[in-house]
Tab-separated table of C-alpha atoms in Angstrom:
chain	number	residue	atom	x	y	z
B	1	MET	CA	-0.001	-0.011	0.006
B	2	ILE	CA	1.183	3.491	-0.852
B	3	ARG	CA	0.377	6.127	1.737
B	4	VAL	CA	0.356	9.850	1.028
B	5	ARG	CA	0.133	12.086	4.069
B	6	ALA	CA	-0.242	15.838	3.639
B	7	LEU	CA	-0.285	18.346	6.461
B	8	LEU	CA	-1.499	21.838	5.611
B	9	GLY	CA	-1.774	24.793	7.941
B	10	ASN	CA	-0.207	27.921	9.391
B	11	GLY	CA	1.673	28.674	6.172
B	12	HIS	CA	3.327	25.247	6.090
B	13	THR	CA	2.846	22.261	3.813
B	14	SER	CA	4.327	18.858	4.492
B	15	ILE	CA	3.940	15.853	2.212
B	16	GLU	CA	5.129	12.344	3.013
B	17	VAL	CA	4.847	9.428	0.589
B	18	THR	CA	5.629	5.968	1.925
B	19	GLY	CA	5.117	2.367	0.910
B	20	HIS	CA	5.254	0.408	-2.279
B	21	GLU	CA	2.712	-1.409	-4.418
B	22	GLU	CA	4.081	-3.458	-7.248
B	23	HIS	CA	1.242	-5.927	-7.551
B	24	ALA	CA	-1.623	-3.735	-8.783
B	25	GLU	CA	-1.643	-3.023	-12.509
B	26	GLY	CA	1.895	-4.361	-12.960
B	27	GLY	CA	3.436	-1.691	-10.729
B	28	ARG	CA	1.972	1.197	-12.741
B	29	ILE	CA	0.255	2.749	-9.706
B	30	CYS	CA	3.520	2.920	-7.767
B	31	ALA	CA	5.306	4.335	-10.808
B	32	ALA	CA	2.625	6.977	-11.276
B	33	VAL	CA	2.814	8.148	-7.654
B	34	SER	CA	6.609	8.224	-7.855
B	35	ALA	CA	6.592	10.173	-11.142
B	36	ILE	CA	4.183	12.800	-9.800
B	37	THR	CA	6.204	13.211	-6.587
B	38	GLN	CA	9.543	13.460	-8.411
B	39	THR	CA	8.114	15.960	-10.920
B	40	ALA	CA	6.909	18.189	-8.106
B	41	LEU	CA	10.308	18.066	-6.396
B	42	LEU	CA	12.217	18.814	-9.601
B	43	GLY	CA	9.864	21.699	-10.391
B	44	LEU	CA	10.398	23.216	-6.941
B	45	GLN	CA	14.148	22.790	-7.275
B	46	MET	CA	14.128	24.571	-10.656
B	47	ILE	CA	12.122	27.488	-9.232
B	48	ALA	CA	14.574	27.742	-6.338
B	49	GLU	CA	17.500	27.850	-8.776
B	50	GLN	CA	15.828	30.591	-10.855
B	51	TYR	CA	14.842	32.704	-7.842
B	52	PRO	CA	17.376	31.972	-5.092
B	53	ASP	CA	16.546	35.193	-3.257
B	54	LEU	CA	12.877	34.173	-3.025
B	55	VAL	CA	12.826	30.358	-2.776
B	56	SER	CA	15.077	27.851	-1.038
B	57	ALA	CA	14.678	24.146	-1.756
B	58	GLU	CA	16.580	21.557	0.229
B	59	ILE	CA	16.184	18.016	-1.066
B	60	THR	CA	18.216	15.373	0.765
B	61	GLN	CA	18.506	11.620	0.479
B	62	GLU	CA	18.690	9.230	3.424
């Protein structure tokens, strides 16, 4: 099961995506969730690079 948890409020947004589902639809659901998440992160990183005085994006890997 893939779990998406979003916390919105007080000017903050937090999104956590956990889990894996490779059985349903040949893994396409997991791939779709991953693609959407990665696209959002890359988009935010590009905005931060274009406007470093306005946006800071810190993406780390465990």
